[in-house]
mmCIF file of C-alpha atoms and ligand atoms in Angstrom:
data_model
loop_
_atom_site.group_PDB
_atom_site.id
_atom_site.type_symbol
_atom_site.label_atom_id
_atom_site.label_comp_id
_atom_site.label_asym_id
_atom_site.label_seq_id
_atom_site.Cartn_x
_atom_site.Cartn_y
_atom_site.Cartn_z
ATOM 1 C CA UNK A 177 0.000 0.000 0.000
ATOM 2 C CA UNK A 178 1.903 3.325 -0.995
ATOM 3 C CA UNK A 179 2.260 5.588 1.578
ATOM 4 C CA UNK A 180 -0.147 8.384 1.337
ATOM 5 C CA UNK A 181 1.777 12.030 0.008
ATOM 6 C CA UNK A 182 2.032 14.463 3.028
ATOM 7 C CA UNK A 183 0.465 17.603 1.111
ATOM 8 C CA UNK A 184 2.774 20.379 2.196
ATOM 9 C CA UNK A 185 2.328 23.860 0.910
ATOM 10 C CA UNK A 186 5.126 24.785 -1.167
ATOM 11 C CA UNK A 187 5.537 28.164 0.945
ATOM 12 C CA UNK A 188 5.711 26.457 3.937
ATOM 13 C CA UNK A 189 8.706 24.562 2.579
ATOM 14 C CA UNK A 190 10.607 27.692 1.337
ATOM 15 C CA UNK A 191 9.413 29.636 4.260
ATOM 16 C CA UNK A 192 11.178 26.541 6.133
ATOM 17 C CA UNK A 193 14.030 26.024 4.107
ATOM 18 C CA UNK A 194 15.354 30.291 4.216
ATOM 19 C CA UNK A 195 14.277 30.729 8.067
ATOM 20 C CA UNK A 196 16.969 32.602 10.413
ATOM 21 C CA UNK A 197 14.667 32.243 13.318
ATOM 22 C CA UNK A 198 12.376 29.474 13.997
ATOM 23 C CA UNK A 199 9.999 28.600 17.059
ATOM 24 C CA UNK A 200 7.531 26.012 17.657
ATOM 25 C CA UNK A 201 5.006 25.654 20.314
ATOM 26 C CA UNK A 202 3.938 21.900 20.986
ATOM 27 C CA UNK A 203 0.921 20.422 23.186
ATOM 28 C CA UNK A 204 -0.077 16.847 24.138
ATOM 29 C CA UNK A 205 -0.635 15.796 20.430
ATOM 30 C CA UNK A 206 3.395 15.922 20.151
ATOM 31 C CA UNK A 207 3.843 13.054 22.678
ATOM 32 C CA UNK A 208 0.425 11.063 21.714
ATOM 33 C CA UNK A 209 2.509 9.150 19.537
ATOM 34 C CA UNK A 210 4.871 7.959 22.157
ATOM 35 C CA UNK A 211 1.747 6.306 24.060
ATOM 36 C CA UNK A 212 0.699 9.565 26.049
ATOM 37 C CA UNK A 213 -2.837 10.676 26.357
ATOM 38 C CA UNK A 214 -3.843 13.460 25.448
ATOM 39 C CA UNK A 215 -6.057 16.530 27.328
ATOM 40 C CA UNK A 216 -9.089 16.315 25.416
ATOM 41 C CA UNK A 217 -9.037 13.610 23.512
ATOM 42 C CA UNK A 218 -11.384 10.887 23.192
ATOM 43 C CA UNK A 219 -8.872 8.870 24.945
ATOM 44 C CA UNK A 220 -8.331 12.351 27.433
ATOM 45 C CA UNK A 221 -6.190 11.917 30.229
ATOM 46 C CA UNK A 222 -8.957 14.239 32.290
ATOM 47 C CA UNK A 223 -11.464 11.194 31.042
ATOM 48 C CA UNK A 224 -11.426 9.725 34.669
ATOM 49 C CA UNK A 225 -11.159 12.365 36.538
ATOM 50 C CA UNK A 226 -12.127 15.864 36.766
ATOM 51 C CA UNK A 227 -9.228 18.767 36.462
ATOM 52 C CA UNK A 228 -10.494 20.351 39.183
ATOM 53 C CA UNK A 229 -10.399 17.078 41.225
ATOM 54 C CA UNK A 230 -6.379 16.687 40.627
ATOM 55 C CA UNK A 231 -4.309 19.672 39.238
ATOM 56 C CA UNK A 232 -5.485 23.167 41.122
ATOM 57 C CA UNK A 233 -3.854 24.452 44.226
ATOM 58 C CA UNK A 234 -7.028 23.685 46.406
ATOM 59 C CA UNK A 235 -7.295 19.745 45.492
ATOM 60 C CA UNK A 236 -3.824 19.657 46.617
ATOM 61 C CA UNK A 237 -4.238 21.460 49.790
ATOM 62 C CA UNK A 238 -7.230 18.911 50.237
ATOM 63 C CA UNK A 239 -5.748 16.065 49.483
ATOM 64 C CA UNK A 240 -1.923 15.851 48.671
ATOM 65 C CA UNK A 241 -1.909 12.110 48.673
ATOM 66 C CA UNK A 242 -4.346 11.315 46.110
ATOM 67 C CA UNK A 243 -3.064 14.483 44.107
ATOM 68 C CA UNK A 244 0.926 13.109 44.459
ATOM 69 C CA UNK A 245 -0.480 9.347 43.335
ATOM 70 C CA UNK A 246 -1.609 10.612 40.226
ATOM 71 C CA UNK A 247 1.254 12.691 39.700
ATOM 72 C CA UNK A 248 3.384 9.408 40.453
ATOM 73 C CA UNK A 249 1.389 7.107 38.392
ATOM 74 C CA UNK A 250 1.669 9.675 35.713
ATOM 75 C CA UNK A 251 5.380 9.619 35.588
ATOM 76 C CA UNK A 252 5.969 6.411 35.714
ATOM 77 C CA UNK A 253 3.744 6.380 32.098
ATOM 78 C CA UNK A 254 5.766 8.827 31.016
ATOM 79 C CA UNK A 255 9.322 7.176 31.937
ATOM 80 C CA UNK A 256 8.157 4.345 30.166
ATOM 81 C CA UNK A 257 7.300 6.400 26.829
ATOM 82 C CA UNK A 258 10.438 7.308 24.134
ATOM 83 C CA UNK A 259 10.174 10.193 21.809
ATOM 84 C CA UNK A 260 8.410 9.975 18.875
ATOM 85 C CA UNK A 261 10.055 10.538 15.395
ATOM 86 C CA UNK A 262 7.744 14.080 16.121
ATOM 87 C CA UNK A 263 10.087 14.852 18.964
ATOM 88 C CA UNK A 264 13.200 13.530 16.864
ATOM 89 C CA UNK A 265 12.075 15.536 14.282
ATOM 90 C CA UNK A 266 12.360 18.750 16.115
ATOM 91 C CA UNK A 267 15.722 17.823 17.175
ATOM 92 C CA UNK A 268 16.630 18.036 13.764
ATOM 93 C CA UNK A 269 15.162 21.174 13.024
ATOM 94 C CA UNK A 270 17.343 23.164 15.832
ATOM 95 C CA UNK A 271 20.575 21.940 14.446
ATOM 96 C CA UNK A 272 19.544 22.656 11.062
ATOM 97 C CA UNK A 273 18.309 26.255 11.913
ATOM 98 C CA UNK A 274 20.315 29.004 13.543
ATOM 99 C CA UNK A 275 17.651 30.820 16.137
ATOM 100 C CA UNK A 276 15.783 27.280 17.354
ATOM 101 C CA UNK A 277 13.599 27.901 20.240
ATOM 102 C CA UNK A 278 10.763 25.223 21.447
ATOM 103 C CA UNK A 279 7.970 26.254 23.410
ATOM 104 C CA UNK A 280 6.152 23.207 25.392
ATOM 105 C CA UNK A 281 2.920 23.346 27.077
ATOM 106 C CA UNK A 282 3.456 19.754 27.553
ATOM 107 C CA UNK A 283 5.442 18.625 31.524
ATOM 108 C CA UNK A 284 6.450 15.104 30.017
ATOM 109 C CA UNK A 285 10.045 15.892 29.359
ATOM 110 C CA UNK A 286 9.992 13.974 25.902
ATOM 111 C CA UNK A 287 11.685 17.159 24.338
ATOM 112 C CA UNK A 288 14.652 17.100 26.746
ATOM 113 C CA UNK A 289 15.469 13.220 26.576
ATOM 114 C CA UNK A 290 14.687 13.386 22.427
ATOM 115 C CA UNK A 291 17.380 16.102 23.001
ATOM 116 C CA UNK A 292 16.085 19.190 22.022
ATOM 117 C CA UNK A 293 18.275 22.040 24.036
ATOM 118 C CA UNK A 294 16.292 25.551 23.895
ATOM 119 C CA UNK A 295 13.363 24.219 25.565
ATOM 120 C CA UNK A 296 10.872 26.625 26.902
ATOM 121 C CA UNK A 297 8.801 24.321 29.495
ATOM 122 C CA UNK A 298 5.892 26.776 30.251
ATOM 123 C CA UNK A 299 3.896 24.390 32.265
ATOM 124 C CA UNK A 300 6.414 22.922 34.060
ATOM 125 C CA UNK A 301 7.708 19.273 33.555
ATOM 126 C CA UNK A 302 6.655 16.580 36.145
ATOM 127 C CA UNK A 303 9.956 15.124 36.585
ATOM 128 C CA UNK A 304 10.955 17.885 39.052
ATOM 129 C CA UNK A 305 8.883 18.494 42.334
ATOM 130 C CA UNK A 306 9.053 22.196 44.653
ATOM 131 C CA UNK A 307 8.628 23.002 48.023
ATOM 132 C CA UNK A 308 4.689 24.439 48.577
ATOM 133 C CA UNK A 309 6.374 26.600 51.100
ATOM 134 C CA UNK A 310 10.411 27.706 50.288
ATOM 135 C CA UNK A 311 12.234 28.011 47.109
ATOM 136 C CA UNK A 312 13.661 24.424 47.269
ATOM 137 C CA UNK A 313 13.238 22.344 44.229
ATOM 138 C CA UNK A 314 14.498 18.637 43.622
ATOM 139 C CA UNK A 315 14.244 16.206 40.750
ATOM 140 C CA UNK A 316 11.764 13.434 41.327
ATOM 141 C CA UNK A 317 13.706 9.986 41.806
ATOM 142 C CA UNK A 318 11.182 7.259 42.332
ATOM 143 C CA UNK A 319 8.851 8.406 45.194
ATOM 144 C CA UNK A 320 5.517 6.795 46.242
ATOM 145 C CA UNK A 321 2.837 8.841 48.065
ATOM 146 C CA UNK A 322 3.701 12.533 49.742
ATOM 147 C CA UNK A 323 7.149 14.213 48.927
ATOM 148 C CA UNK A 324 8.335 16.250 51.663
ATOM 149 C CA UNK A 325 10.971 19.346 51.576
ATOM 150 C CA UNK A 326 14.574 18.302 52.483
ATOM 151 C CA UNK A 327 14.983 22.308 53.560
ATOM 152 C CA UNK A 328 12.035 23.175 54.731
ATOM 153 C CA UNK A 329 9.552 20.306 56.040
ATOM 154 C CA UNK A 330 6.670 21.678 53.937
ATOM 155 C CA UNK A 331 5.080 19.612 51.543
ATOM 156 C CA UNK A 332 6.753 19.484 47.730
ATOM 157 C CA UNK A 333 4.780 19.438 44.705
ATOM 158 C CA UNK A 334 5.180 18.600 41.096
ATOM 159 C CA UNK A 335 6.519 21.380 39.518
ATOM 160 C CA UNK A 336 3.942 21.732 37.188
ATOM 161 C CA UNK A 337 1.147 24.652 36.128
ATOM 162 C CA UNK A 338 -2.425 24.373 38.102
ATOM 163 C CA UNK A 339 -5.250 25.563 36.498
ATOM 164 C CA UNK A 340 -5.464 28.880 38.169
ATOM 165 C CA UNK A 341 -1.880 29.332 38.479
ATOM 166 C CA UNK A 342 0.264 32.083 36.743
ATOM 167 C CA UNK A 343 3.012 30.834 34.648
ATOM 168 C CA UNK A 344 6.390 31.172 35.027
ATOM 169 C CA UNK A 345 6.622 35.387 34.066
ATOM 170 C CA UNK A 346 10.490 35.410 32.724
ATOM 171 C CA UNK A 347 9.982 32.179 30.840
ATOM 172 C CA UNK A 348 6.193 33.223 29.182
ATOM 173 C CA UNK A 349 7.752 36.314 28.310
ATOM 174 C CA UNK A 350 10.948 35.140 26.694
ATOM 175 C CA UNK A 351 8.534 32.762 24.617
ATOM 176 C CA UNK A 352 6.170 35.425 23.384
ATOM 177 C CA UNK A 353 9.612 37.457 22.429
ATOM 178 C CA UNK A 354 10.061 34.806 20.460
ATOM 179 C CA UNK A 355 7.065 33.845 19.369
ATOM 180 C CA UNK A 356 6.871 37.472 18.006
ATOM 181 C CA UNK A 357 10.256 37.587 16.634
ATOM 182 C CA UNK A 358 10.152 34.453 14.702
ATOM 183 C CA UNK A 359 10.811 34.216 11.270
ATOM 184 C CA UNK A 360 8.437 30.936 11.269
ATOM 185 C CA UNK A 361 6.176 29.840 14.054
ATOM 186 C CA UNK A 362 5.226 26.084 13.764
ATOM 187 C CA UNK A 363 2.075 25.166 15.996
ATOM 188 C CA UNK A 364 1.949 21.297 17.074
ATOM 189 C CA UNK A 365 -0.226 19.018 18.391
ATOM 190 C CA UNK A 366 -2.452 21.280 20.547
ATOM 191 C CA UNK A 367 -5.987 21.878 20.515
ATOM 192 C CA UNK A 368 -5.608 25.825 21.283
ATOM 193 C CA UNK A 369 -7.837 25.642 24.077
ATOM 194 C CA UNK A 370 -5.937 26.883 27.227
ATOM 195 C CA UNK A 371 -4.096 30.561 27.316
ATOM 196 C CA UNK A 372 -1.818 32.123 27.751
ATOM 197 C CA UNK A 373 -0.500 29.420 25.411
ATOM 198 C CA UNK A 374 -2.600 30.075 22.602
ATOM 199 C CA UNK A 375 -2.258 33.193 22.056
ATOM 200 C CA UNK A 376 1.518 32.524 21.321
ATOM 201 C CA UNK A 377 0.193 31.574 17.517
ATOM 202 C CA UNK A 378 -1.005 34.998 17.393
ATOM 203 C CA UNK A 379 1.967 36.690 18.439
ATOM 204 C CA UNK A 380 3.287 35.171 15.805
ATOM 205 C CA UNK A 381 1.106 36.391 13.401
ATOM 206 C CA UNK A 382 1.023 39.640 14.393
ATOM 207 C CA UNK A 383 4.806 39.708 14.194
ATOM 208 C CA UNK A 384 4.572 39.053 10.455
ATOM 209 C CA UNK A 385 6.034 35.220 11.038
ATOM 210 C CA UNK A 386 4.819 32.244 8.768
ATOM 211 C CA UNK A 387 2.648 30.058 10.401
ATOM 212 C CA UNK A 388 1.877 26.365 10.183
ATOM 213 C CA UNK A 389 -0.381 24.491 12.002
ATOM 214 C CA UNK A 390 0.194 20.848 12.174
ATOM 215 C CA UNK A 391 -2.335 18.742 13.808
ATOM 216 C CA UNK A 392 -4.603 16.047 13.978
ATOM 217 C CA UNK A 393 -7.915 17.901 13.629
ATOM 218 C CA UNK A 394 -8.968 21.395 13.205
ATOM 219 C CA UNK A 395 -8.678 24.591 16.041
ATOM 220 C CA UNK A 396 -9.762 27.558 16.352
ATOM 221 C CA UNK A 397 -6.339 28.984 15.385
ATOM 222 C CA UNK A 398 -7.063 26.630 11.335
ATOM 223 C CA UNK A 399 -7.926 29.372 9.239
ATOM 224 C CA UNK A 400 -5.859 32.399 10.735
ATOM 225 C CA UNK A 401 -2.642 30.397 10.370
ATOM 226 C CA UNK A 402 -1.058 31.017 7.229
ATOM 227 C CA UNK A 403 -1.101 27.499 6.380
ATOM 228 C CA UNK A 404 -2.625 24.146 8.277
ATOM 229 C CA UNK A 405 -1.502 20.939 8.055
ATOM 230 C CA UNK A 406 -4.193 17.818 9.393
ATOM 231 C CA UNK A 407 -2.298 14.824 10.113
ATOM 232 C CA UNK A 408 0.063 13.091 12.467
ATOM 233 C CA UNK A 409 2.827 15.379 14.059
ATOM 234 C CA UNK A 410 4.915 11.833 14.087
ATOM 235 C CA UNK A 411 4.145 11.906 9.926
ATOM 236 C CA UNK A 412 4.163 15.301 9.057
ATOM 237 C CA UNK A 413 6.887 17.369 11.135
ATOM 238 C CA UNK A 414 9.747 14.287 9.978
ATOM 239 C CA UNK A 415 8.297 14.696 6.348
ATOM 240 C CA UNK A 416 8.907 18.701 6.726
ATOM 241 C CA UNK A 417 12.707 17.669 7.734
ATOM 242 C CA UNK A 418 13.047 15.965 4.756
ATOM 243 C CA UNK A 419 11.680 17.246 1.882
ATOM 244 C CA UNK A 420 13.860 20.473 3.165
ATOM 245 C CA UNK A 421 16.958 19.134 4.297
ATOM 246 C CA UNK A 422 17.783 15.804 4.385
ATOM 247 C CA UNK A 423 15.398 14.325 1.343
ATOM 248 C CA UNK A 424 15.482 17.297 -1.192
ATOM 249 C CA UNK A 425 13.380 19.954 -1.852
ATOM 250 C CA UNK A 426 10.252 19.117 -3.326
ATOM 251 C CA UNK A 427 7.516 21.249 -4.170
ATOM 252 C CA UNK A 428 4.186 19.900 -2.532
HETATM 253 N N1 LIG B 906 -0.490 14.493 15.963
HETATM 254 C C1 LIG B 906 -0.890 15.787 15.951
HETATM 255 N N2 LIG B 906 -1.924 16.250 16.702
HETATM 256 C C2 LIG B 906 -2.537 15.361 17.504
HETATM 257 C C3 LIG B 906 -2.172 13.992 17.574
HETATM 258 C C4 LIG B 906 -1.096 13.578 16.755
HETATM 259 N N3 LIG B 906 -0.675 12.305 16.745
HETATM 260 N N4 LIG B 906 -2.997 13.372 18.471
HETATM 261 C C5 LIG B 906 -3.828 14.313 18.947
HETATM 262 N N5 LIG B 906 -3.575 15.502 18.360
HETATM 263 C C6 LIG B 906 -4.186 16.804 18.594
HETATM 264 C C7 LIG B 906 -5.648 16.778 18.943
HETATM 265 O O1 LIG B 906 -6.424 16.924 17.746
HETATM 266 C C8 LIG B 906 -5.789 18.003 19.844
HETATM 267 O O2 LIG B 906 -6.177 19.155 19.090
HETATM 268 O O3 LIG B 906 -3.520 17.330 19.721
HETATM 269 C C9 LIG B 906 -4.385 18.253 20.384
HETATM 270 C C10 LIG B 906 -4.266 18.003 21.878
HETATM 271 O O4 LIG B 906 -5.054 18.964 22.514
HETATM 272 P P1 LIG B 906 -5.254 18.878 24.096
HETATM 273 O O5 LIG B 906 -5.581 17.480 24.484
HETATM 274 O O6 LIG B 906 -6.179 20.000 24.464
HETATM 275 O O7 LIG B 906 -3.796 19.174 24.684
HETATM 276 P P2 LIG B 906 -3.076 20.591 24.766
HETATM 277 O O8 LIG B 906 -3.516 21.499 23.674
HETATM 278 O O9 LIG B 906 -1.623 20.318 24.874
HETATM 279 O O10 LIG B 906 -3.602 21.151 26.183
HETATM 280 C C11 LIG B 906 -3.030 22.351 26.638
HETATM 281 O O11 LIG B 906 -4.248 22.118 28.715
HETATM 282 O O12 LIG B 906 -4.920 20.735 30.420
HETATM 283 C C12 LIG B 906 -4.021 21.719 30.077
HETATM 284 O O13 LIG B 906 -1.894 22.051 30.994
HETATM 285 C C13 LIG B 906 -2.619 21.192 30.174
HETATM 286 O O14 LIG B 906 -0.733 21.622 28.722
HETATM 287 C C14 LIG B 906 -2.098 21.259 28.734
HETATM 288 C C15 LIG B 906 -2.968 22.354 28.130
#
């Protein structure tokens, strides 16, 4: 059975191909490939259990244990997932471009361990806990139930965005800088849905950057972008590597 064509705009590929500065902002659909569920998916990680229930301030302050068990139970899904030839694809594209940066709404770490370098983690990565109470922070070894602070006593928690939390300041603004600086802004594997994510895509826009959406269905961002591409990130971001670099350039 022939592989189906990947229909890439021909723009997209020169706009690839002659970018100084590229950034790309990734959600859950990146990693889905590796095994990882999604947010709001038919297979959505929320499916058995409500948000609210496990990742705001409150349910932790309610109840840490059942809050650290599914923060534990989610990492050890995650340690057993590999990048995904989207991940590896990405990897590619930093050493190929000059100004690389990757912005990540997702906390699985798949970037880092594919071995992307200029990652912009914006909600956090689960892998790392910190204190509730001082500044200490501490990578997550294998840990089963409540995580306490060496420094402090208090109770640690994943390092990861709540809803209701405020990102990271510093690191949200260096991504909208550039976001809104980019030559090219690739959008992956994210529905769109949560800010101040989203609006990244715009500052790209408004910047005057190209940019292409690649995802599995449509967003409310398909139709602004300047080009959208529906499919597998794990098909289409390793075909954008090589019909510009490493297969030849062909026109769509
Ligand atoms: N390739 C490309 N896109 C995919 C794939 C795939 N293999 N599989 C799923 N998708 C798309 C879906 O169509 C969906 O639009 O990925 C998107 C995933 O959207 P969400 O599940 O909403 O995940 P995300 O956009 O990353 O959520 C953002 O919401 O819950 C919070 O903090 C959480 O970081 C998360 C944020």
């Amino acid at each position: 059975m022939p592989e189906t064509r990947i229909e890439i705009p021909a723009e997209a590929l020169e706009r690839l191909k002659t970018a100084g500065s590229l950034a790309v902002l990734t959600g859950a659909g990146v990693s889905a490939e590796s095994g990882l569920p999604t947010f709001r998916g038919k297979d959505g990680l929320w499916k058995n259990h409500r948000p609210e229930q496990l990742a705001t301030p409150q349910a932790f302050s309610a109840d840490p244990k059942l809050v650290w068990d599914w923060y534990h139970w989610r990492r050890g899904i995650v340690r057993n997932a590999s990048p995904n030839p989207a991940h590896l694809a990405l990897v590619e594209m930093e050493k190929r471009i000059e100004n690389f940066t990757l912005i990540t709404q997702n906390v699985d770490g798949l970037h880092r361990r594919a071995g992307s370098r200029e990652v912009l983690e914006i909600h956090g990565n689960l892998c790392e806990a910190r204190c509730s109470v001082c500044p200490a922070s501490a990578p997550l070894e294998e840990e089963e139930g409540i995580v306490t602070c060496e420094a402090c006593g208090a109770f640690m928690r994943p390092a990861v965005v709540w809803f209701g939390e405020s990102l990271d300041t510093a690191l949200l603004e260096k991504a909208y800088v550039r976001a809104g600086g980019s030559d090219m802004f690739i959008v992956a594997g994210t529905s769109g849905m949560v800010q101040p994510a989203a609006s990244l895509s715009y500052a790209a826009l408004r910047g005057g950057g190209y940019v292409l959406e690649v995802n599995l269905d449509p967003t409310p961002l398909t139709g602004e972008a300047n080009a959208t591409i529906l499919g597998k990130a794990g098909d289409i971001l390793p075909e954008l590597v090589r019909r510009v670099w490493t297969g030849g350039m062909q026109s769509a």
